[in-house]
mmCIF file of N, CA and C in Angstrom:
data_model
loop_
_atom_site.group_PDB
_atom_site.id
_atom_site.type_symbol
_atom_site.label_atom_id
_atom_site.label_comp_id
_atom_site.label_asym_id
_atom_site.label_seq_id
_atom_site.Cartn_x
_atom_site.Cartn_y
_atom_site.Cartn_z
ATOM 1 N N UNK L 1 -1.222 -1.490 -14.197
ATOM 2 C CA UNK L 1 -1.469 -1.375 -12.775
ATOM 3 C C UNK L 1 -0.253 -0.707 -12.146
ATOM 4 N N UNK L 2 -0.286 0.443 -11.616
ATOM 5 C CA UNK L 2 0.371 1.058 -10.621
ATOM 6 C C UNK L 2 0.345 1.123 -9.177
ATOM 7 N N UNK L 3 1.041 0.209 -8.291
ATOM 8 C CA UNK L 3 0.382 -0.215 -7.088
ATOM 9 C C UNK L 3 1.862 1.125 -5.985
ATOM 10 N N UNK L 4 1.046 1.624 -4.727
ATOM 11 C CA UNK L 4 1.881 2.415 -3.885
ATOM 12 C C UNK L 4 1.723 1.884 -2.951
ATOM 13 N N UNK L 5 2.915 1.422 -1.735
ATOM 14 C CA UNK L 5 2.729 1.643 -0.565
ATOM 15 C C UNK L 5 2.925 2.372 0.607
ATOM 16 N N UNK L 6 1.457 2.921 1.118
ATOM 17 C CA UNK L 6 2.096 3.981 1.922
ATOM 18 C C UNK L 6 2.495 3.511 3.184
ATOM 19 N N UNK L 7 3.480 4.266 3.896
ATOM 20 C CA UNK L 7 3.772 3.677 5.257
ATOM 21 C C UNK L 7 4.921 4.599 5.244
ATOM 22 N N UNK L 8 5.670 4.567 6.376
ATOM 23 C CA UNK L 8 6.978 5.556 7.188
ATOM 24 C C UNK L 8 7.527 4.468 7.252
ATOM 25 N N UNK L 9 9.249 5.688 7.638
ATOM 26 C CA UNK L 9 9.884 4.376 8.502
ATOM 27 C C UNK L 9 10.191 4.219 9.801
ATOM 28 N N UNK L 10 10.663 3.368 10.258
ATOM 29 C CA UNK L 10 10.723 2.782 11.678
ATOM 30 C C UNK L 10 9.331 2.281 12.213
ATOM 31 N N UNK L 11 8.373 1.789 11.060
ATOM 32 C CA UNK L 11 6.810 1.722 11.459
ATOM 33 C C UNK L 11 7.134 -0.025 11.096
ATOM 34 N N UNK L 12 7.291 -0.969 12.173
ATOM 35 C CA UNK L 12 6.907 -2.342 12.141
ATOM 36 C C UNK L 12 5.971 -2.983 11.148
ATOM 37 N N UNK L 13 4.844 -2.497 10.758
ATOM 38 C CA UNK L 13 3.663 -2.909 10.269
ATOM 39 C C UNK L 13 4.427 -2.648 8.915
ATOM 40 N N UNK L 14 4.559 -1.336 8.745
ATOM 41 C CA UNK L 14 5.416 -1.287 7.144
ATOM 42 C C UNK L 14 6.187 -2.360 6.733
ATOM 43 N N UNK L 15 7.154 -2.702 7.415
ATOM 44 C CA UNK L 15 8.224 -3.651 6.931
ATOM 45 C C UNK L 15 7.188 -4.466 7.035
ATOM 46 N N UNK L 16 6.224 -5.541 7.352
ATOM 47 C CA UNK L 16 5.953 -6.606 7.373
ATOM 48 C C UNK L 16 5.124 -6.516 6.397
ATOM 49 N N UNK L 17 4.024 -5.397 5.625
ATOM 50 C CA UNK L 17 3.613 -5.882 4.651
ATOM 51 C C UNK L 17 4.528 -5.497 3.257
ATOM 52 N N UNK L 18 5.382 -4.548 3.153
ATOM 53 C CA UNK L 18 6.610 -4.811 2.112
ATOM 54 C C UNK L 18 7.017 -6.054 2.177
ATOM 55 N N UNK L 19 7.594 -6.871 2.861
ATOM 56 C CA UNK L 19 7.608 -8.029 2.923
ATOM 57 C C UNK L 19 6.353 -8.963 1.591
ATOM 58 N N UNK L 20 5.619 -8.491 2.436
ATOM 59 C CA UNK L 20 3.970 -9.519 1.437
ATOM 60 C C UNK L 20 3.872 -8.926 0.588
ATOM 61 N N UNK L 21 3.724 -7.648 -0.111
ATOM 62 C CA UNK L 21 3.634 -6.947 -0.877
ATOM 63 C C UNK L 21 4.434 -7.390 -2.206
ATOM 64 N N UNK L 22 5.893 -7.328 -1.716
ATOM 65 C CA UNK L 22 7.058 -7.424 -3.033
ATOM 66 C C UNK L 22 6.656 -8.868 -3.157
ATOM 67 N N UNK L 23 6.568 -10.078 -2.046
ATOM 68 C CA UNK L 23 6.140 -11.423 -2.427
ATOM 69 C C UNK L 23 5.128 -11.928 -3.737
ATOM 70 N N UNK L 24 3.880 -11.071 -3.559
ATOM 71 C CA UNK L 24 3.223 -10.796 -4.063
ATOM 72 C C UNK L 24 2.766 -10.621 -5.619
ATOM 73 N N UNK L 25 3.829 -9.694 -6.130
ATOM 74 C CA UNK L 25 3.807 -8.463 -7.065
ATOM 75 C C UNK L 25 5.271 -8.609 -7.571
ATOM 76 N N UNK L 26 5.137 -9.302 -8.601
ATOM 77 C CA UNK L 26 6.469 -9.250 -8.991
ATOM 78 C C UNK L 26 7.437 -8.508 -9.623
ATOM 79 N N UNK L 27 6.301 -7.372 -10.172
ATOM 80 C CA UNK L 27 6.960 -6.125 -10.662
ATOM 81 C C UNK L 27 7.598 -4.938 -9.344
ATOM 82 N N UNK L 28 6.938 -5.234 -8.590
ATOM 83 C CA UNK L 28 7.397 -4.617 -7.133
ATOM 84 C C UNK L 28 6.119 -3.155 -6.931
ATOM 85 N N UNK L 29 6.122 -2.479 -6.562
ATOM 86 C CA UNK L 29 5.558 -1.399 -5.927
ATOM 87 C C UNK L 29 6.085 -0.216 -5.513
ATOM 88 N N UNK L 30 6.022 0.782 -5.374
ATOM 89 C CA UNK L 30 6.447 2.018 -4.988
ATOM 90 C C UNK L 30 6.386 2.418 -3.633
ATOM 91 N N UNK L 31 7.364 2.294 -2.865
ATOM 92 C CA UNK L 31 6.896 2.907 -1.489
ATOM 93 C C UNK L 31 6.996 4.340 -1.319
ATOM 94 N N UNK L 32 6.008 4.778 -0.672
ATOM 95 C CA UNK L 32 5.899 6.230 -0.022
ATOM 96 C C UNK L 32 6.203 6.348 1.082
ATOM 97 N N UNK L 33 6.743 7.157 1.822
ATOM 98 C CA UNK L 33 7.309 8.032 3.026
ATOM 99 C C UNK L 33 5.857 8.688 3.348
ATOM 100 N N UNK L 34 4.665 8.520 4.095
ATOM 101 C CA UNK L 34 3.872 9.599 4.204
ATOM 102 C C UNK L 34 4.304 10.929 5.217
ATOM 103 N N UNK L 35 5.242 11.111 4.816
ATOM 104 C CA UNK L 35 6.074 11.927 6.089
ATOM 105 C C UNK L 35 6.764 13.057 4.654
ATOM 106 N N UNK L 36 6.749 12.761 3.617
ATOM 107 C CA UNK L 36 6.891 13.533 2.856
ATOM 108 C C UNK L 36 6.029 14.497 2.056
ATOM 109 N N UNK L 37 4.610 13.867 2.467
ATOM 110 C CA UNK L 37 4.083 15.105 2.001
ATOM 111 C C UNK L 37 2.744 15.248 3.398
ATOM 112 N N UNK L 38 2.198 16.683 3.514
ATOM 113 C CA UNK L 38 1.329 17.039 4.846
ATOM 114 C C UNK L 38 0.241 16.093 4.291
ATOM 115 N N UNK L 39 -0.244 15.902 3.274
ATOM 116 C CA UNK L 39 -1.524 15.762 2.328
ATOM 117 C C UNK L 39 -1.704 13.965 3.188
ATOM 118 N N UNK L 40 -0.448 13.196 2.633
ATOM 119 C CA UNK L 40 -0.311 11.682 2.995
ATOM 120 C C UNK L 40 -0.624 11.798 4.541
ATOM 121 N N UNK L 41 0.239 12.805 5.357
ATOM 122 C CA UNK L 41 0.347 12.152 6.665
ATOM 123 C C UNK L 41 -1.171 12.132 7.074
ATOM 124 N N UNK L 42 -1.890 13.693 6.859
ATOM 125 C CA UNK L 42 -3.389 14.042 7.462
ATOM 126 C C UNK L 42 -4.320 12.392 6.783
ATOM 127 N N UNK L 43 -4.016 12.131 5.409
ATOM 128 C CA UNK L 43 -5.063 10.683 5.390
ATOM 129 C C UNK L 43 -4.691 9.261 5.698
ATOM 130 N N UNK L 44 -3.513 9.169 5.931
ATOM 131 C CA UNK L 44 -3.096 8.025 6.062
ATOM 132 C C UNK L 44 -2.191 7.735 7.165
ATOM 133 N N UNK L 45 -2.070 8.619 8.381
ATOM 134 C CA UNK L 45 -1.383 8.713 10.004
ATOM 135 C C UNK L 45 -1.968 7.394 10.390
ATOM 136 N N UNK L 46 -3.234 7.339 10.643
ATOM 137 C CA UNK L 46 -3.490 6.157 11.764
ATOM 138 C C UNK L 46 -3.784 4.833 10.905
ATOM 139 N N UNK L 47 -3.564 4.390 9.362
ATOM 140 C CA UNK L 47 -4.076 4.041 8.445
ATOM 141 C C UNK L 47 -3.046 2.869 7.933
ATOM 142 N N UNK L 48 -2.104 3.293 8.508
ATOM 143 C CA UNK L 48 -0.984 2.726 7.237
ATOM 144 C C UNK L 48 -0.351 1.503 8.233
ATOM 145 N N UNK L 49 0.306 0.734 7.095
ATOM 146 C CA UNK L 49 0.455 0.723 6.071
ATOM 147 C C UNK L 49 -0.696 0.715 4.990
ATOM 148 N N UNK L 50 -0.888 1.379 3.624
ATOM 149 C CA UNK L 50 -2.120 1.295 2.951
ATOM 150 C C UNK L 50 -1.462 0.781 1.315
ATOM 151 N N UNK L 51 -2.153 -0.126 0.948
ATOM 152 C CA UNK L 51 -1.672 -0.593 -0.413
ATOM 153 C C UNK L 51 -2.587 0.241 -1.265
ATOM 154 N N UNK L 52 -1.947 0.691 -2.073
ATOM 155 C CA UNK L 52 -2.709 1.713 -3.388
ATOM 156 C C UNK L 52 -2.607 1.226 -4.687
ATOM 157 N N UNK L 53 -4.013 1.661 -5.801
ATOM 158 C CA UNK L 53 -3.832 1.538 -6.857
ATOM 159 C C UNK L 53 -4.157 2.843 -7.965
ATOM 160 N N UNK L 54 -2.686 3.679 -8.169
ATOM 161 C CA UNK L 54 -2.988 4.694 -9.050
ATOM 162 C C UNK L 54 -4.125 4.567 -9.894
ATOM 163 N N UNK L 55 -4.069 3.609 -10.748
ATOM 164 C CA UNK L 55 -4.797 3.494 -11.888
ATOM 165 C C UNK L 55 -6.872 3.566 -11.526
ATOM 166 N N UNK L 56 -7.184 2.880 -10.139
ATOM 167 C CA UNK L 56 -8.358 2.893 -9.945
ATOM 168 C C UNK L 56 -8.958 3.553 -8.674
ATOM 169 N N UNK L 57 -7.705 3.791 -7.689
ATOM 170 C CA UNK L 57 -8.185 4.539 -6.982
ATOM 171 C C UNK L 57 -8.506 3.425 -5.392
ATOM 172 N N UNK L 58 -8.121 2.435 -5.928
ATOM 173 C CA UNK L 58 -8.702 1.324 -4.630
ATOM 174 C C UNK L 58 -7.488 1.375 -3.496
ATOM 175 N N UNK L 59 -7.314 0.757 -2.592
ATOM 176 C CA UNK L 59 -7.030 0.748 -1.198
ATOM 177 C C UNK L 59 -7.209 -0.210 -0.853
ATOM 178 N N UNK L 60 -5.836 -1.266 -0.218
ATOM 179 C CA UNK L 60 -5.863 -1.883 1.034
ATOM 180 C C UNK L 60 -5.164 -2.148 2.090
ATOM 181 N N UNK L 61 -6.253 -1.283 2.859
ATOM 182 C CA UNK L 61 -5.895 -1.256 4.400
ATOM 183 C C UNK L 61 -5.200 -2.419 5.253
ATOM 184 N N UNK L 62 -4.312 -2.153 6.402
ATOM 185 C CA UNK L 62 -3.827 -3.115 7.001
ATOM 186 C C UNK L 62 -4.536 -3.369 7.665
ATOM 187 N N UNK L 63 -5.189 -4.836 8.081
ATOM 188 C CA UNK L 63 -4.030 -5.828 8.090
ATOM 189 C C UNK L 63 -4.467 -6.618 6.624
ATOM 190 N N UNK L 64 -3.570 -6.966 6.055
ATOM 191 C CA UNK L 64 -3.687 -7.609 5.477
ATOM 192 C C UNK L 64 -2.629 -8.829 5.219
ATOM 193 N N UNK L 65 -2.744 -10.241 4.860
ATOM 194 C CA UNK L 65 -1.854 -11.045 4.055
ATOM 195 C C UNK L 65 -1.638 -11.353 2.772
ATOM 196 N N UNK L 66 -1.104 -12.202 2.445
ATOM 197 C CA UNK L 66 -0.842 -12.889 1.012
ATOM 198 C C UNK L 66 -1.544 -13.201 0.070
ATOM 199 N N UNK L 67 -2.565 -13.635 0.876
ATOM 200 C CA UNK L 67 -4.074 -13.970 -0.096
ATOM 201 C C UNK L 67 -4.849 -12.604 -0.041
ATOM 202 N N UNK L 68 -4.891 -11.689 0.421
ATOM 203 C CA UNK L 68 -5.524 -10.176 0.263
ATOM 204 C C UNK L 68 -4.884 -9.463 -0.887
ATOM 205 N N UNK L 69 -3.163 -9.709 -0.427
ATOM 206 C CA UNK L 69 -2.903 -8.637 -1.959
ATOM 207 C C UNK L 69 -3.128 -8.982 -2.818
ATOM 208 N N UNK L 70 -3.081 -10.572 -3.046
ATOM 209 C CA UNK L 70 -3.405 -11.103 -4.312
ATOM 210 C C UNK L 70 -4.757 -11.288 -4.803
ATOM 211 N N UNK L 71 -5.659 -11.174 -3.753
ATOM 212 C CA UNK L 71 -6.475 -10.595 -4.166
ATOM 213 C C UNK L 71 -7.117 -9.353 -5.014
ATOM 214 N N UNK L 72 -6.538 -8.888 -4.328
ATOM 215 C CA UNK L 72 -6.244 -6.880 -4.459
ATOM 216 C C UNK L 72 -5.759 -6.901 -5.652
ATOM 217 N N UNK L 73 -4.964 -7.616 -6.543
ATOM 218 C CA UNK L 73 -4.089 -6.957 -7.531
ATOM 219 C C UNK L 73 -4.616 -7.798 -8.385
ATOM 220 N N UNK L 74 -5.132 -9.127 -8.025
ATOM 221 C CA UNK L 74 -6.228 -9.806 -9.041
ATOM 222 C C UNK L 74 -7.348 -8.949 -9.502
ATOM 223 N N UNK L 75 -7.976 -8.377 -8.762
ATOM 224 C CA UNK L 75 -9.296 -7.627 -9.070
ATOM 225 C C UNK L 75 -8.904 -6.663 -9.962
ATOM 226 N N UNK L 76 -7.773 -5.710 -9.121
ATOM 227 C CA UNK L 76 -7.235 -4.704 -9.812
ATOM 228 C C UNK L 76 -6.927 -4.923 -11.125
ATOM 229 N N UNK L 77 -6.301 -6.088 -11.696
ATOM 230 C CA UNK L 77 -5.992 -6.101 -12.758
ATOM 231 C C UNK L 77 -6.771 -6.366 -13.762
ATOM 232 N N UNK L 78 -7.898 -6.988 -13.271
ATOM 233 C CA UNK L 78 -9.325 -6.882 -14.607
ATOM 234 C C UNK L 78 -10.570 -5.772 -14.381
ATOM 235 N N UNK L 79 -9.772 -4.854 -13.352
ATOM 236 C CA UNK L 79 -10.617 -3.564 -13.166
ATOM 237 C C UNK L 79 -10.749 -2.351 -14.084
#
């Protein structure tokens, strides 16, 4: 499982689900800058923070908590 999170910085919502995210996931996650590429900002501007999974392609949207990612990465992981 390869999990991304997209989000900018100085974006409130970011820091708070990095927060839940790394809680989460004990291997940690990858954050993205969607400010680094045009591609991120055009799908994920009004979107983010967005939790990603390289491997399947899934998405979850904010808002989410503690019991969502772990959700999310439960599924993910027998996906």
């Amino acid at each position: 499982m390869r999990l991304m999170l997209f989000g900018t910085s100085g974006c409130h919502l970011c820091e708070q689900a990095e927060i839940i995210v790394n809680a989460c996931v004990p291997d940690g996650v990858e954050t993205v800058d969607i400010a680094e590429q045009e591609q991120w900002q055009e799908q994920y501007a009004v979107r983010i923070p967005v939790l990603y999974d390289l491997d399947s392609g899934r998405e979850l949207g904010w808002p989410f908590d503690f019991s969502a990612v772990e959700d999310f990465v439960g599924r993910v992981s027998v996906a």
